[in-house]
CSV table of C-alpha atoms and ligand atoms in Angstrom, one decimal:
chain,number,residue,atom,x,y,z
J,1,MET,CA,91.7,114.4,99.4
J,2,PRO,CA,94.9,115.4,101.0
J,3,GLN,CA,95.4,116.2,104.7
J,4,LEU,CA,97.5,118.9,106.3
J,5,ALA,CA,99.4,117.9,109.4
J,6,ILE,CA,101.2,120.3,111.9
J,7,GLU,CA,103.7,119.5,114.6
J,8,THR,CA,105.1,122.1,117.0
J,9,SER,CA,105.6,120.2,120.3
J,10,CYS,CA,109.2,121.2,120.9
J,11,ASP,CA,111.8,123.1,118.8
J,12,ASP,CA,111.0,121.9,115.3
J,13,THR,CA,108.3,123.7,113.3
J,14,CYS,CA,106.8,121.0,111.0
J,15,ALA,CA,104.1,120.7,108.4
J,16,ALA,CA,103.3,117.9,106.0
J,17,VAL,CA,100.7,117.0,103.4
J,18,LEU,CA,99.5,113.4,103.2
J,19,ASP,CA,97.2,111.3,101.1
J,20,GLY,CA,96.3,108.5,103.4
J,21,GLY,CA,99.7,106.9,104.4
J,22,ALA,CA,101.5,108.5,101.5
J,23,VAL,CA,103.6,111.6,102.3
J,24,LEU,CA,103.2,114.2,99.6
J,25,SER,CA,105.5,116.7,101.4
J,26,SER,CA,107.2,117.1,104.8
J,27,ILE,CA,108.8,120.3,105.9
J,28,VAL,CA,110.9,120.6,109.1
J,29,SER,CA,112.4,123.9,110.2
J,30,SER,CA,114.8,123.2,113.1
J,31,GLN,CA,115.4,126.2,115.3
J,32,GLU,CA,119.1,127.1,115.5
J,33,ALA,CA,118.4,129.6,118.2
J,34,HIS,CA,118.7,127.0,121.0
J,35,SER,CA,122.2,125.9,120.2
J,36,LYS,CA,123.9,128.6,122.2
J,37,PHE,CA,121.8,127.7,125.3
J,38,GLY,CA,122.8,124.0,125.1
J,39,GLY,CA,119.1,123.0,125.2
J,40,VAL,CA,115.6,124.1,124.3
J,41,VAL,CA,114.4,127.4,125.8
J,42,PRO,CA,110.5,127.1,125.9
J,43,GLU,CA,109.8,130.8,125.4
J,44,VAL,CA,112.3,131.1,122.5
J,45,ALA,CA,110.7,128.0,120.9
J,46,SER,CA,107.2,129.5,121.0
J,47,ARG,CA,108.4,132.8,119.5
J,48,HIS,CA,110.2,131.0,116.7
J,49,HIS,CA,107.2,128.8,116.0
J,50,LEU,CA,105.1,131.9,115.6
J,51,GLU,CA,107.5,133.3,113.0
J,52,LEU,CA,108.0,130.0,111.2
J,53,ILE,CA,104.6,128.3,111.2
J,54,SER,CA,103.0,130.2,108.2
J,55,PRO,CA,106.0,129.8,105.8
J,56,VAL,CA,106.5,126.2,106.8
J,57,ILE,CA,102.8,125.4,106.1
J,58,GLU,CA,103.0,127.3,102.8
J,59,LYS,CA,106.1,125.4,101.7
J,60,SER,CA,104.5,122.0,102.6
J,61,LEU,CA,101.4,122.9,100.4
J,62,SER,CA,103.5,124.2,97.5
J,63,ASP,CA,105.8,121.1,97.6
J,64,ALA,CA,102.8,118.9,97.5
J,65,GLY,CA,101.3,120.9,94.7
J,66,VAL,CA,98.1,121.7,96.5
J,67,GLY,CA,96.3,124.7,97.9
J,68,LEU,CA,94.5,125.2,101.2
J,69,ASP,CA,91.1,124.6,99.4
J,70,ASP,CA,92.3,121.1,98.4
J,71,ILE,CA,92.7,120.0,102.1
J,72,ASP,CA,90.0,117.9,103.6
J,73,SER,CA,91.2,117.8,107.3
J,74,VAL,CA,93.8,119.2,109.6
J,75,ALA,CA,95.8,117.0,111.9
J,76,VAL,CA,97.8,118.6,114.8
J,77,THR,CA,99.9,117.5,117.8
J,78,ALA,CA,97.8,118.1,120.9
J,79,GLY,CA,100.6,117.0,123.3
J,80,PRO,CA,102.7,116.1,125.2
J,81,GLY,CA,105.2,118.8,124.7
J,82,LEU,CA,106.0,122.5,125.6
J,83,ILE,CA,102.6,124.1,126.1
J,84,GLY,CA,103.4,127.4,124.5
J,85,ALA,CA,104.9,125.6,121.5
J,86,LEU,CA,101.9,123.3,121.1
J,87,LEU,CA,99.5,126.2,121.2
J,88,VAL,CA,101.1,127.8,118.2
J,89,GLY,CA,100.5,124.7,116.1
J,90,LEU,CA,97.0,124.1,117.5
J,91,SER,CA,96.0,127.7,116.9
J,92,ALA,CA,97.3,127.6,113.3
J,93,ALA,CA,95.4,124.3,112.7
J,94,LYS,CA,92.1,125.8,114.0
J,95,ALA,CA,92.6,129.0,112.0
J,96,ILE,CA,92.9,126.9,108.8
J,97,ALA,CA,90.2,124.4,109.6
J,98,ALA,CA,87.5,126.6,111.1
J,99,PRO,CA,86.8,129.0,108.2
J,100,ARG,CA,86.5,126.0,105.8
J,101,HIS,CA,84.5,123.9,108.3
J,102,LEU,CA,87.0,121.1,108.1
J,103,PRO,CA,87.4,118.5,110.8
J,104,LEU,CA,90.4,118.8,113.2
J,105,ILE,CA,92.2,115.7,114.3
J,106,PRO,CA,94.3,115.9,117.5
J,107,ALA,CA,97.2,113.4,117.7
J,108,ASP,CA,99.5,112.3,120.5
J,109,HIS,CA,103.1,113.1,119.8
J,110,LEU,CA,104.4,109.7,121.1
J,111,HIS,CA,101.7,107.9,119.1
J,112,GLY,CA,103.1,109.9,116.1
J,113,HIS,CA,106.6,108.4,116.6
J,114,VAL,CA,105.0,104.9,116.6
J,115,ALA,CA,102.8,105.8,113.6
J,116,ALA,CA,105.8,106.8,111.5
J,117,ASN,CA,106.0,103.0,111.0
J,118,PHE,CA,102.6,103.1,109.3
J,119,LEU,CA,103.7,105.4,106.5
J,120,GLU,CA,104.2,104.2,102.9
J,121,PRO,CA,106.3,102.8,101.5
J,122,ASP,CA,107.0,99.7,103.5
J,123,ALA,CA,104.3,100.3,106.2
J,124,ILE,CA,104.1,97.7,108.8
J,125,GLU,CA,101.1,96.3,110.7
J,126,PRO,CA,100.7,95.6,114.4
J,127,PRO,CA,101.6,93.6,116.4
J,128,PHE,CA,105.2,94.9,116.8
J,129,LEU,CA,107.5,96.1,119.5
J,130,CYS,CA,108.6,99.7,119.2
J,131,LEU,CA,111.5,101.4,121.0
J,132,ILE,CA,110.8,105.1,121.2
J,133,ALA,CA,113.9,107.1,122.2
J,134,SER,CA,113.8,110.9,121.9
J,135,GLY,CA,114.8,114.0,123.8
J,136,GLY,CA,111.8,113.9,126.1
J,137,HIS,CA,110.9,110.2,126.2
J,138,THR,CA,112.4,106.7,126.3
J,139,LEU,CA,110.0,103.8,126.3
J,140,ILE,CA,109.3,100.3,124.9
J,141,ALA,CA,105.9,100.2,123.3
J,142,GLY,CA,103.9,97.0,122.7
J,143,VAL,CA,101.9,97.9,119.6
J,144,THR,CA,98.9,95.7,119.1
J,145,SER,CA,96.6,98.1,117.2
J,146,HIS,CA,96.9,101.2,115.0
J,147,GLU,CA,95.1,103.3,117.6
J,148,GLY,CA,97.6,103.3,120.5
J,149,PHE,CA,100.2,101.2,122.4
J,150,GLU,CA,101.0,99.8,125.8
J,151,ILE,CA,104.1,101.0,127.6
J,152,LEU,CA,106.1,98.0,128.6
J,153,GLY,CA,109.0,99.9,130.1
J,154,GLU,CA,110.2,103.5,130.3
J,155,THR,CA,112.9,105.7,131.7
J,156,LEU,CA,112.8,106.4,135.4
J,157,ASP,CA,114.8,109.6,135.0
J,158,ASP,CA,116.4,111.2,131.9
J,159,ALA,CA,115.4,110.3,128.3
J,160,ALA,CA,118.2,108.7,126.1
J,161,GLY,CA,118.3,111.8,123.9
J,162,GLU,CA,118.4,114.1,126.9
J,163,ALA,CA,121.4,112.1,128.2
J,164,LEU,CA,123.2,112.4,124.8
J,165,ASP,CA,122.4,116.1,124.8
J,166,LYS,CA,123.9,116.6,128.3
J,167,GLY,CA,126.9,114.4,127.5
J,168,ALA,CA,127.5,116.4,124.3
J,169,ARG,CA,127.3,119.6,126.3
J,170,LEU,CA,130.0,118.4,128.7
J,171,LEU,CA,132.2,117.8,125.7
J,172,GLY,CA,131.6,121.3,124.3
J,173,LEU,CA,129.3,120.3,121.5
J,174,GLY,CA,126.2,122.3,120.6
J,175,TYR,CA,122.5,121.4,120.8
J,176,PRO,CA,121.0,119.0,119.6
J,177,GLY,CA,123.9,116.9,121.0
J,178,GLY,CA,122.9,113.5,119.7
J,179,PRO,CA,124.0,114.0,116.0
J,180,ALA,CA,127.1,116.0,117.0
J,181,LEU,CA,128.1,113.3,119.5
J,182,GLU,CA,127.6,110.6,116.9
J,183,LYS,CA,129.8,112.4,114.5
J,184,LEU,CA,132.6,112.9,117.1
J,185,ALA,CA,132.2,109.3,118.4
J,186,ALA,CA,132.8,107.9,114.9
J,187,GLU,CA,136.5,109.1,115.2
J,188,GLY,CA,136.9,107.7,118.7
J,189,ASP,CA,137.7,104.4,120.5
J,190,ALA,CA,134.7,103.2,122.5
J,191,GLU,CA,136.8,100.8,124.4
J,192,ARG,CA,139.2,103.3,126.0
J,193,PHE,CA,136.7,104.6,128.6
J,194,GLU,CA,134.1,102.4,130.2
J,195,PHE,CA,130.8,104.0,131.1
J,196,PRO,CA,128.2,102.3,133.3
J,197,VAL,CA,125.3,100.5,131.6
J,198,ALA,CA,122.6,101.2,134.1
J,199,MET,CA,119.8,98.8,134.9
J,200,ALA,CA,121.7,95.9,133.3
J,201,ARG,CA,120.9,93.6,136.2
J,202,ASP,CA,117.4,95.0,136.8
J,203,PRO,CA,114.9,92.3,135.5
J,204,GLY,CA,112.4,94.9,134.3
J,205,LEU,CA,112.1,96.9,131.1
J,206,ASP,CA,112.7,100.3,132.6
J,207,PHE,CA,115.7,102.5,131.8
J,208,SER,CA,117.9,104.9,133.7
J,209,PHE,CA,120.3,107.4,132.1
J,210,SER,CA,120.9,110.1,134.7
J,211,GLY,CA,124.0,108.4,136.2
J,212,LEU,CA,125.8,108.5,132.8
J,213,LYS,CA,126.3,112.3,132.6
J,214,THR,CA,127.7,112.2,136.2
J,215,ALA,CA,130.1,109.5,135.2
J,216,LEU,CA,131.2,111.6,132.2
J,217,ALA,CA,131.5,114.7,134.4
J,218,TYR,CA,133.8,112.9,136.8
J,219,ARG,CA,135.9,111.5,133.9
J,220,CYS,CA,136.3,115.0,132.5
J,221,ARG,CA,137.2,116.4,135.9
J,222,ASP,CA,139.9,113.6,136.4
J,223,LEU,CA,141.3,114.2,132.9
J,224,GLY,CA,141.5,118.0,133.3
J,225,ASP,CA,140.9,120.4,130.5
J,226,SER,CA,143.7,119.4,128.2
J,227,GLY,CA,143.2,115.7,128.9
J,228,THR,CA,139.5,115.9,128.1
J,229,GLU,CA,140.3,117.8,124.9
J,230,GLU,CA,142.8,115.1,123.8
J,231,ALA,CA,140.3,112.3,124.7
J,232,ARG,CA,137.1,114.0,123.4
J,233,ALA,CA,136.3,111.5,120.6
J,234,ASP,CA,137.1,108.5,122.8
J,235,LEU,CA,134.8,109.9,125.6
J,236,ALA,CA,132.0,110.5,123.0
J,237,ALA,CA,132.4,107.0,121.7
J,238,GLY,CA,132.4,105.3,125.1
J,239,PHE,CA,129.4,107.5,126.3
J,240,GLN,CA,127.3,106.8,123.2
J,241,ALA,CA,128.1,103.1,123.4
J,242,ALA,CA,126.8,103.0,127.0
J,243,VAL,CA,123.5,104.6,125.9
J,244,VAL,CA,123.1,102.3,123.0
J,245,ALA,CA,124.0,99.2,125.1
J,246,GLN,CA,121.3,99.9,127.6
J,247,LEU,CA,118.7,100.5,124.8
J,248,VAL,CA,119.6,97.3,123.0
J,249,ALA,CA,119.8,95.3,126.3
J,250,LYS,CA,116.2,96.3,127.3
J,251,LEU,CA,114.9,95.8,123.9
J,252,SER,CA,116.4,92.3,123.9
J,253,ARG,CA,114.7,91.6,127.2
J,254,ALA,CA,111.3,92.8,125.8
J,255,ILE,CA,111.7,90.5,122.8
J,256,ASP,CA,112.3,87.6,125.2
J,257,ALA,CA,109.2,88.5,127.3
J,258,GLY,CA,106.7,88.4,124.4
J,259,ARG,CA,105.9,87.0,121.0
J,260,TRP,CA,106.7,89.9,118.7
J,261,PRO,CA,107.3,89.1,115.1
J,262,THR,CA,108.6,92.6,114.3
J,263,VAL,CA,110.7,95.3,116.0
J,264,ALA,CA,110.6,99.0,115.0
J,265,LEU,CA,112.2,102.2,116.2
J,266,GLY,CA,111.0,105.8,116.6
J,267,GLY,CA,112.1,109.1,118.1
J,268,GLY,CA,115.2,111.2,117.3
J,269,VAL,CA,117.7,108.8,118.9
J,270,ALA,CA,116.5,106.2,116.4
J,271,ALA,CA,118.3,108.2,113.7
J,272,ASN,CA,121.6,107.1,115.5
J,273,GLY,CA,123.7,104.8,113.3
J,274,PRO,CA,125.2,102.6,116.1
J,275,LEU,CA,121.7,102.2,117.6
J,276,ARG,CA,120.3,101.2,114.2
J,277,ALA,CA,123.2,98.8,113.7
J,278,GLY,CA,122.8,97.3,117.2
J,279,VAL,CA,119.0,96.7,116.9
J,280,THR,CA,119.5,95.3,113.4
J,281,ALA,CA,122.1,92.8,114.7
J,282,LEU,CA,119.7,91.9,117.6
J,283,CYS,CA,116.8,91.2,115.2
J,284,LYS,CA,119.0,89.2,112.9
J,285,GLU,CA,120.2,87.1,115.9
J,286,ARG,CA,116.6,86.5,117.0
J,287,GLY,CA,115.2,85.9,113.5
J,288,LEU,CA,112.8,88.9,113.8
J,289,ARG,CA,111.7,91.3,111.1
J,290,MET,CA,113.3,94.8,111.6
J,291,LYS,CA,111.6,98.0,110.5
J,292,LEU,CA,113.8,101.1,110.3
J,293,VAL,CA,112.1,104.3,109.3
J,294,GLU,CA,114.3,106.7,107.5
J,295,PRO,CA,116.2,109.1,109.9
J,296,ALA,CA,114.1,112.2,108.8
J,297,LEU,CA,110.9,110.4,110.0
J,298,CYS,CA,112.6,109.4,113.3
J,299,THR,CA,113.2,113.0,114.5
J,300,ASP,CA,110.2,115.2,115.0
J,301,ASN,CA,108.1,115.8,111.8
J,302,ALA,CA,104.5,116.3,110.9
J,303,ALA,CA,104.1,113.3,108.5
J,304,MET,CA,104.1,111.0,111.6
J,305,ILE,CA,101.3,113.2,113.1
J,306,GLY,CA,99.3,112.8,110.0
J,307,SER,CA,99.9,109.1,110.1
J,308,ALA,CA,98.7,108.8,113.8
J,309,ALA,CA,95.7,111.0,112.9
J,310,ARG,CA,94.4,108.4,110.5
J,311,PHE,CA,93.5,106.3,113.5
J,312,VAL,CA,92.0,109.1,115.7
J,313,GLU,CA,88.3,110.2,115.6
J,314,PRO,CA,88.1,113.6,113.9
J,315,ILE,CA,86.5,116.5,115.8
J,316,ARG,CA,83.8,118.2,113.6
J,317,TYR,CA,83.5,122.0,113.2
J,318,PRO,CA,82.8,123.9,115.5
J,319,ASP,CA,83.3,121.4,118.4
J,320,TYR,CA,87.1,121.9,118.4
J,321,LEU,CA,87.2,125.6,118.9
J,322,GLY,CA,87.6,125.2,122.6
J,323,PHE,CA,89.9,122.2,122.3
J,324,ASP,CA,93.1,122.6,124.3
J,325,ALA,CA,96.6,121.3,124.0
J,326,PHE,CA,98.2,119.3,126.9
J,327,SER,CA,101.8,119.5,128.1
J,328,THR,CA,102.2,116.2,129.9
J,329,GLY,CA,100.2,113.0,130.6
J,330,ASP,CA,98.4,110.7,128.3
J,331,ARG,CA,95.2,111.5,126.4
J,332,ARG,CA,95.4,108.7,123.9
Z,401,KG4,O1,112.1,112.9,118.5
Z,401,KG4,P1,112.9,114.2,118.6
Z,401,KG4,O2,113.3,114.9,117.4
Z,401,KG4,O3,112.3,115.2,119.6
Z,401,KG4,C1,111.6,114.9,120.8
Z,401,KG4,O4,110.5,114.4,120.7
Z,401,KG4,O5,112.3,114.9,121.8
Z,401,KG4,O6,114.3,113.8,119.4
Z,401,KG4,C2,115.3,114.7,119.7
Z,401,KG4,C3,116.4,114.0,120.3
Z,401,KG4,C4,117.5,114.9,120.8
Z,401,KG4,O7,117.9,114.6,122.1
Z,401,KG4,C5,118.7,114.6,119.8
Z,401,KG4,O8,119.9,114.8,120.4
Z,401,KG4,C6,118.4,113.2,119.5
Z,401,KG4,O9,117.0,113.0,119.4
Z,401,KG4,N1,119.0,112.8,118.2
Z,401,KG4,C7,120.0,111.9,118.1
Z,401,KG4,C8,120.3,111.8,116.7
Z,401,KG4,N2,119.5,112.7,116.1
Z,401,KG4,C9,118.7,113.3,117.0
Z,401,KG4,N3,120.6,111.1,119.0
Z,401,KG4,C10,121.6,110.3,118.6
Z,401,KG4,N4,122.0,110.2,117.3
Z,401,KG4,C11,121.4,111.0,116.3
Z,401,KG4,N5,121.8,110.8,115.0
Z,402,ZN,ZN1,109.5,113.6,119.3
């Protein structure tokens, strides 16, 4: 029987229908409203989730060719994320599950990004190394089971996506900045401006991205308005190259530190072409298997939540009625 999965942890309203590891439908409604603010405004996100959640769920069901009475469980992101946004998805999940006495399965958002790699076709099995780079998190996960992962290294300050979003904003691009920056960078010369690759000499597996936006801000100040305008594509290319270089360097170090047969990616930044190319080249050089999930499953979606939920103990009706979402921390 199919499962309905719901994800509303940030600014994308997402629902999917799965049959085991097969995705029958996956709907993502990205909220345009945040673009003019240059970042996600939590209250605006919650209000939009409220408006979008029902139509998004209905579309996921109709695209899968099923009705609510065909669903045998409801998976939902419990955290981490924006608490007001999470509560919209959780409330919708309870409202669908409770009257039908269906089990509810709470999933961790980061586990979801890892679990996108367990979806058909071409599902991979643990053990593997997984770089998760998104707007809120950047970490290297050692995945030895379907149920969870060990954090081998993580960012000490900004996430990679956050850095790209802030860099894009400095260059006058809208939110989300990552895809816009990638597009602009494709026309630029990454060699013209050098940006610092932080933590390069640090022996550990942690990341740091907060110095990059300062470096870009100083560059823009030195170039002045017209100089920045003329150099925008080159600045974008150099900035993106520095983010990618750090991610690839730390992944390379993690590969050396263990015996991982396979490397996978997850999170919105994993949709980035130069990062995918860099990690592919790295895996080729080391003779490792590379798993690249399609870009639509890298950015936030509910199919990955349904995938993670397959490895989580369901909560039976009515025990989940008082179940709460969590904004930060780890409840895996
Ligand atoms: O995983 P995600 O959709 O949401 C979070 O869990 O944060 O990641 C969103 C982040 C944003 O910072 C966005 O700019 C970045 O992923 N992103 C990209 C690309 N697509 C999304 N960054 C670089 N290149 C892309 N193509
Ligand atoms: Zn995410």
